[in-house]
Coordinates of C-alpha atoms and ligand atoms in Angstrom, one line a residue:
X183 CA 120.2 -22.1 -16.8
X184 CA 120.5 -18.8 -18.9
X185 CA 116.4 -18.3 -18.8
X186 CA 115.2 -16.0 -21.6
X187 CA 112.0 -13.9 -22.0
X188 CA 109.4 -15.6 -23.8
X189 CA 108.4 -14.1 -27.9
X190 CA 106.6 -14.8 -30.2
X191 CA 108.8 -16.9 -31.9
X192 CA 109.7 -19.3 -28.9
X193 CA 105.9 -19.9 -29.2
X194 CA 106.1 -20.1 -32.7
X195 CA 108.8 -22.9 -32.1
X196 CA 107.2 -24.6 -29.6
X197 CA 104.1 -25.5 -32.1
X198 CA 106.5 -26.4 -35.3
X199 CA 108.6 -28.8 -32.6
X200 CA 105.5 -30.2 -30.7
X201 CA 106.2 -28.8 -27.3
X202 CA 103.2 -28.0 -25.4
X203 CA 102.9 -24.0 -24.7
X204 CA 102.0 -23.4 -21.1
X205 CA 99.6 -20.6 -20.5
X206 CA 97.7 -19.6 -17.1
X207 CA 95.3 -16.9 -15.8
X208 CA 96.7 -14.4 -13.1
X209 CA 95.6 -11.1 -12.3
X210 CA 97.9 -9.9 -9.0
X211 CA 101.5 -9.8 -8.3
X212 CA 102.3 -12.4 -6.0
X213 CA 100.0 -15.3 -8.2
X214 CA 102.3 -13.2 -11.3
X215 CA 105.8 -13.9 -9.7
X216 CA 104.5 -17.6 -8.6
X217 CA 103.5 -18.2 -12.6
X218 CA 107.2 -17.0 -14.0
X219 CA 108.9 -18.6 -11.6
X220 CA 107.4 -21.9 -12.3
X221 CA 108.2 -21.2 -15.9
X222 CA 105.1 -20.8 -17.5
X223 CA 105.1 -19.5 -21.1
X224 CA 101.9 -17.0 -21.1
X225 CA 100.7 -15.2 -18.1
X226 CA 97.2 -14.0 -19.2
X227 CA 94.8 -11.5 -17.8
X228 CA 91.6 -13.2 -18.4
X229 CA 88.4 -11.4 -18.1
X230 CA 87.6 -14.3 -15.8
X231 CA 89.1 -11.7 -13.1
X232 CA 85.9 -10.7 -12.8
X233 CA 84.4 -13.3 -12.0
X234 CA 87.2 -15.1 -9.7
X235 CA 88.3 -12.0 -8.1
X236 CA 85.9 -10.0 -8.1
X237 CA 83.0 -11.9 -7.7
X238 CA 80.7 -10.7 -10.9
X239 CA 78.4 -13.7 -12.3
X240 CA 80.2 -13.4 -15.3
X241 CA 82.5 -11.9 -17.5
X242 CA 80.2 -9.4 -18.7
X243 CA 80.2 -6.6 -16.4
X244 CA 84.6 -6.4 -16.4
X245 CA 85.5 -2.5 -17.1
X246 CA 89.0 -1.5 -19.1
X247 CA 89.6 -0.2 -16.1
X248 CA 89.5 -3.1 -13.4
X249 CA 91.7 -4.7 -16.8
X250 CA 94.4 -2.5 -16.4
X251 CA 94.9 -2.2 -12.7
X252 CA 95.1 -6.4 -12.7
X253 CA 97.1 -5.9 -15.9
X254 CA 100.0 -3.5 -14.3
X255 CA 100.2 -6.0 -11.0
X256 CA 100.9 -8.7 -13.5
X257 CA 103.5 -7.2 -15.4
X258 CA 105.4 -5.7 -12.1
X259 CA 105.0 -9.3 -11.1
X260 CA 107.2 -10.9 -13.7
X261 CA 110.5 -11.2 -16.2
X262 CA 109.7 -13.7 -18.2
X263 CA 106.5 -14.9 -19.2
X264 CA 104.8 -13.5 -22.6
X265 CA 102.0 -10.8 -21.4
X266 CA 98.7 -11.0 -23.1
X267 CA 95.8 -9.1 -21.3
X268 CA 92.1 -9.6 -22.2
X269 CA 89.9 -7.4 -23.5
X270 CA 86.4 -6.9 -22.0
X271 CA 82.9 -6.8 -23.4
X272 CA 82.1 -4.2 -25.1
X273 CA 86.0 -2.9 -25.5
X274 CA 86.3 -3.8 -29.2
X275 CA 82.7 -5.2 -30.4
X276 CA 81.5 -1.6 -30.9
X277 CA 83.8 -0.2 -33.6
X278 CA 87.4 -0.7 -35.1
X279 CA 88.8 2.7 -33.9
X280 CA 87.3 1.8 -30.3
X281 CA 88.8 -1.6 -30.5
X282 CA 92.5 -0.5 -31.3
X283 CA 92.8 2.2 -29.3
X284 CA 91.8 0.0 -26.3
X285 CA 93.8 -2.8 -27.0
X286 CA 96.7 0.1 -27.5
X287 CA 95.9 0.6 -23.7
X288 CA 96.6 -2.5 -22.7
X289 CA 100.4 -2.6 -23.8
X290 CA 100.9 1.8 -23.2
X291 CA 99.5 2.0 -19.3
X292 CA 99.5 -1.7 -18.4
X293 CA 102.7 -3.1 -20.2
X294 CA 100.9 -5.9 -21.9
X295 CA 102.5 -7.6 -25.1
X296 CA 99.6 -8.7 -26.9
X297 CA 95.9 -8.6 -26.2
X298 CA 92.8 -11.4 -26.9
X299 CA 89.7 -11.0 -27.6
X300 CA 86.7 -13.5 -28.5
X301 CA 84.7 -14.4 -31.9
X302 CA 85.5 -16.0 -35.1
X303 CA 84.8 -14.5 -38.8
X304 CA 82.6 -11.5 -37.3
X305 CA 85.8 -10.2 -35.2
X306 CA 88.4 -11.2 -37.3
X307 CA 88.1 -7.3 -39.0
X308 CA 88.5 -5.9 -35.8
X309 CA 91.7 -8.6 -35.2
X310 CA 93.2 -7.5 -38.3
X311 CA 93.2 -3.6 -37.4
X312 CA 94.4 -4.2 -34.5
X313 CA 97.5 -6.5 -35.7
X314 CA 97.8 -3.8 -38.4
X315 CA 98.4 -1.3 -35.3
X316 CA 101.2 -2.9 -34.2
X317 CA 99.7 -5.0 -31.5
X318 CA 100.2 -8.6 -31.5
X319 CA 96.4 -10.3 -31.1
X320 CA 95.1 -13.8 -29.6
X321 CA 91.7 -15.5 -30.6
X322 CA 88.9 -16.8 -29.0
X323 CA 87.0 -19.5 -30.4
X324 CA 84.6 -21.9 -29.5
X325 CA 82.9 -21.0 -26.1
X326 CA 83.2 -17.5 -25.7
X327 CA 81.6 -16.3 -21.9
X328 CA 81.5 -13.0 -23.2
X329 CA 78.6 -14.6 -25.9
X330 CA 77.0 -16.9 -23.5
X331 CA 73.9 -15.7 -23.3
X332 CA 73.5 -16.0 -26.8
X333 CA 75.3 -19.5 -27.3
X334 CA 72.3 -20.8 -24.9
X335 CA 74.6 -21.6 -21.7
X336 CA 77.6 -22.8 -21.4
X337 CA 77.8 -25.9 -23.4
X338 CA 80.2 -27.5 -25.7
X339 CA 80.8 -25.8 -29.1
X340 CA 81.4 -27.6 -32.3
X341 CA 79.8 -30.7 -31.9
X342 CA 78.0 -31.0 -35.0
X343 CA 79.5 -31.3 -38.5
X344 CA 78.3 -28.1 -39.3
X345 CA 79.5 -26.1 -36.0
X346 CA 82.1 -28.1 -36.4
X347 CA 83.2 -27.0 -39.8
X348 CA 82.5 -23.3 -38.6
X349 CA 85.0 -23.6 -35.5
X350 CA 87.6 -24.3 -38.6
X351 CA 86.4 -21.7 -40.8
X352 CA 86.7 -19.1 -37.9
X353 CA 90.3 -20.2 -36.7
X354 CA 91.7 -19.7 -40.8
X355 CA 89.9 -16.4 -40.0
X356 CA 91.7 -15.3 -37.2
X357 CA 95.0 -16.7 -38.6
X358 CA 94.6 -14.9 -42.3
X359 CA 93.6 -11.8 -39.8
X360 CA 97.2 -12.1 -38.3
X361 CA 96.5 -13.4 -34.3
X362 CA 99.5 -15.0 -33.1
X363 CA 97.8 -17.7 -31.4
X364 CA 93.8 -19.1 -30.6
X365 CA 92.1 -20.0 -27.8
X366 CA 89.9 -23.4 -28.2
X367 CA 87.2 -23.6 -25.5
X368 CA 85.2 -26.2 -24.8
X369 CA 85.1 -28.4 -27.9
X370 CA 85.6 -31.9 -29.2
X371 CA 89.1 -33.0 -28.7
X372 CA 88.8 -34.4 -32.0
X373 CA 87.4 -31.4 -33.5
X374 CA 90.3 -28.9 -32.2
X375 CA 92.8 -31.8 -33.0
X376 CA 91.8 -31.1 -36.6
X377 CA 91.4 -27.1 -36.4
X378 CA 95.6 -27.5 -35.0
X379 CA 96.5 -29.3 -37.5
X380 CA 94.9 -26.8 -40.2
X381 CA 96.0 -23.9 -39.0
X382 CA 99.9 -22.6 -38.8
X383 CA 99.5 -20.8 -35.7
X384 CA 99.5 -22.2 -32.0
X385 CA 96.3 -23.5 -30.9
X386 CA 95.6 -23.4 -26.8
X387 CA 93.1 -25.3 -25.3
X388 CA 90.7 -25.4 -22.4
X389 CA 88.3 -28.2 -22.3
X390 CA 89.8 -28.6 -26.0
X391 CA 91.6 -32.2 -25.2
X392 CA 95.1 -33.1 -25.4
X393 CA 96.1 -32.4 -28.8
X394 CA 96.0 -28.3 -29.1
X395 CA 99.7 -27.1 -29.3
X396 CA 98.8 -25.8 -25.3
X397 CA 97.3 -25.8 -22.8
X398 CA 95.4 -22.4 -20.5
X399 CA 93.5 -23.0 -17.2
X400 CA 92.3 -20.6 -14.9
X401 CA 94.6 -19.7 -12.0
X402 CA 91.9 -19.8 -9.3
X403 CA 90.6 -23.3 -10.8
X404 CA 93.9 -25.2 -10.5
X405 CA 94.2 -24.1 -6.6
X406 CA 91.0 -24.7 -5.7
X407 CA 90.7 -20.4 -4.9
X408 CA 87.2 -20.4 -6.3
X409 CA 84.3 -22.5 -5.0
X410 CA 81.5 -21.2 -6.9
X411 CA 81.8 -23.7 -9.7
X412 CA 84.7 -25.7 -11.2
X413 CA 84.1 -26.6 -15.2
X414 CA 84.3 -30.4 -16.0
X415 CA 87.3 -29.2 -18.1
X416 CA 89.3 -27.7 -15.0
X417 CA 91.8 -29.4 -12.4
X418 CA 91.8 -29.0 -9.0
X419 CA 96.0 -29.5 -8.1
X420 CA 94.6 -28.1 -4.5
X421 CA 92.4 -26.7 -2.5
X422 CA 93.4 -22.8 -1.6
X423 CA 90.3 -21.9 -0.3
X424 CA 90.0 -24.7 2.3
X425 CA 93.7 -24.4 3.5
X426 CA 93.0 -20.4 3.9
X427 CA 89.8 -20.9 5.8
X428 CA 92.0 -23.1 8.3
X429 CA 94.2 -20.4 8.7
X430 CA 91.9 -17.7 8.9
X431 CA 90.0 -19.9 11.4
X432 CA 93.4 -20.9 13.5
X433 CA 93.9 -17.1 13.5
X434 CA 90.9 -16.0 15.4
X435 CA 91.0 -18.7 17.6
X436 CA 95.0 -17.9 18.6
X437 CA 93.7 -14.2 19.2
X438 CA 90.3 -15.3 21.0
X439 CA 92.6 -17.5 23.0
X440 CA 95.3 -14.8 23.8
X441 CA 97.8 -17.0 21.8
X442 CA 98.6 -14.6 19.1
X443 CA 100.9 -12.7 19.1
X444 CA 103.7 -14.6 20.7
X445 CA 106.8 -13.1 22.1
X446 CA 108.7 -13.5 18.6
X447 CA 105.7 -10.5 17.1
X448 CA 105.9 -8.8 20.0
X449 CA 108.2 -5.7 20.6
X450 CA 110.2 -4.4 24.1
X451 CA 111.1 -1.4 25.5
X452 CA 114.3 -1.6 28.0
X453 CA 113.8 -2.1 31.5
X454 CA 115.4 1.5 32.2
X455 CA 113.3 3.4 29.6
X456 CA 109.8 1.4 31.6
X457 CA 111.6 2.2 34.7
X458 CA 111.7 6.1 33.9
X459 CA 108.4 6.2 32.6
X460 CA 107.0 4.8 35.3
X461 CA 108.7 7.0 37.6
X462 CA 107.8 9.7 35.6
X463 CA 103.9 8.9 35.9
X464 CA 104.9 8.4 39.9
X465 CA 106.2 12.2 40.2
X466 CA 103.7 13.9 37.6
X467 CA 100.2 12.0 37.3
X468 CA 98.2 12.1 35.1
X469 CA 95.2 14.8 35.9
Ligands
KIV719 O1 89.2 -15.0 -19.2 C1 89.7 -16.2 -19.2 O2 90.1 -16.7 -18.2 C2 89.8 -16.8 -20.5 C3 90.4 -18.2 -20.5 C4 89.2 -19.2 -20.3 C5 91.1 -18.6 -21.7 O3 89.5 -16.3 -21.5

């Protein structure tokens, strides 16, 4: 089949003819090329690098920096898939002009499409600026790690009539800001059932239920790459980290056993070339 890069408006589509929108987390280039081969639709760079690769509590600490270098592996890594990097704390909650020219960085050094970023009604000026720049923008509603501190934990958002009633009020926020598309995390199915049906634009979910117009996991979740925790929302489809301890494991006991490397790793020299050296060690040895 003729396969086609993925826009905006193929997303756009996808929503108005009730096909599910496949998004997923990667942040290298071999998990990027495995992503748009399988045909996903979005390959995000979630700020949840830091945490799966590299091992930070939470998503707090995550420079522009570290961003971009995951960003640029990701885009080397595929044709296809719509780009949308993440943008860390503190990259566009401490002014507009900060905000846009980092998201700018996103698509100039790290060939990005479209950044996201998390918050409802309080962001959705900064959203706006930077759609007005040119730069397509994703939202983040619901539970938002970058808040978590402050949203008590991380529990379900939007459970009560109230909170409930915000979640909508923020996503007709974000929409009238011009994002593309918003993240639902963690919230009643029912509840972000209603918020897709009220708003024009794709909704995603995680931990949102079936009936978002997608669906987003994180990479490392879904193969079982990161054992520190796995939300009640996520699927394990298997278990990376136990099959590469067996290898690691098989590895140092092949080399422990002086089993590794076999003849087919190993390299020869030709029986005249060992035949002269060894001469040659014979008629001039070594001091
Ligand atoms: O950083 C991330 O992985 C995310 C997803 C949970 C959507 O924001």
């Amino acid at each position: 089949m003729d396969r086609k890069k993925v826009t905006l408006p193929d997303l756009y589509r996808k929503k108005a003819e009730r096909r599910p929108i496949t998004m997923l987390t990667t942040y290298d280039f071999p998990s990027a090329q495995a992503l748009d081969r399988a045909g996903i639709d979005i390959a995000f760079v979630g700020d949840s690098y830091g945490m799966v690769v590299l091992g930070y509590p939470s998503t707090v600490p995550v420079t522009m920096e570290e961003m971009l270098i995951a960003c640029r592996a990701v885009a080397r890594g595929t044709q296809y898939a719509f780009l949308v990097g993440d943008m860390p704390f503190m990259s566009y909650q401490a002014g507009v002009d900060d905000a846009v020219r980092n998201a700018g960085r996103f698509l100039k050094e790290a060939g990005m499409e479209a950044v996201k970023l998390e918050g409802g009604r309080t962001v959705a000026p900064v959203a706006r600026a930077i759609h007005d720049a040119g730069i397509a923008v994703m939202g983040h509603i619901g539970l938002t790690p970058q808040n978590v501190t402050q949203l008590g934990g991380w529990r379900t958002q939007g459970t009560t009539a109230a909170s409930a009633r915000a979640l909508l009020d923020d996503a007709l926020a974000l929409e009238d800001a011009g994002c593309f598309a918003i993240v639902l995390e963690k919230v009643p199915d029912r509840v972000a059932q209603l918020v897709t049906g009220r708003v024009g634009i794709p909704t995603i979910g995680i931990g949102a239920g079936l009936h978002t117009d997608g669906q987003v996991l994180v990479l490392h979740d879904l193969l079982g790459y990161y054992d520190r925790f796995l939300p009640k929302f996520a699927k394990r489809y298997t278990n990376l980290h136990a099959t590469i301890g067996e290898a690691i494991a098989s590895f140092r006991s092949e080399v422990e056993a002086r089993t590794f490397p076999g003849a087919e790793h190993s390299f020869a020299i030709a029986d005249e070339e060992w035949a002269r050296l060894l001469q040659s060690l014979q008629d001039a040895p070594l001091a």
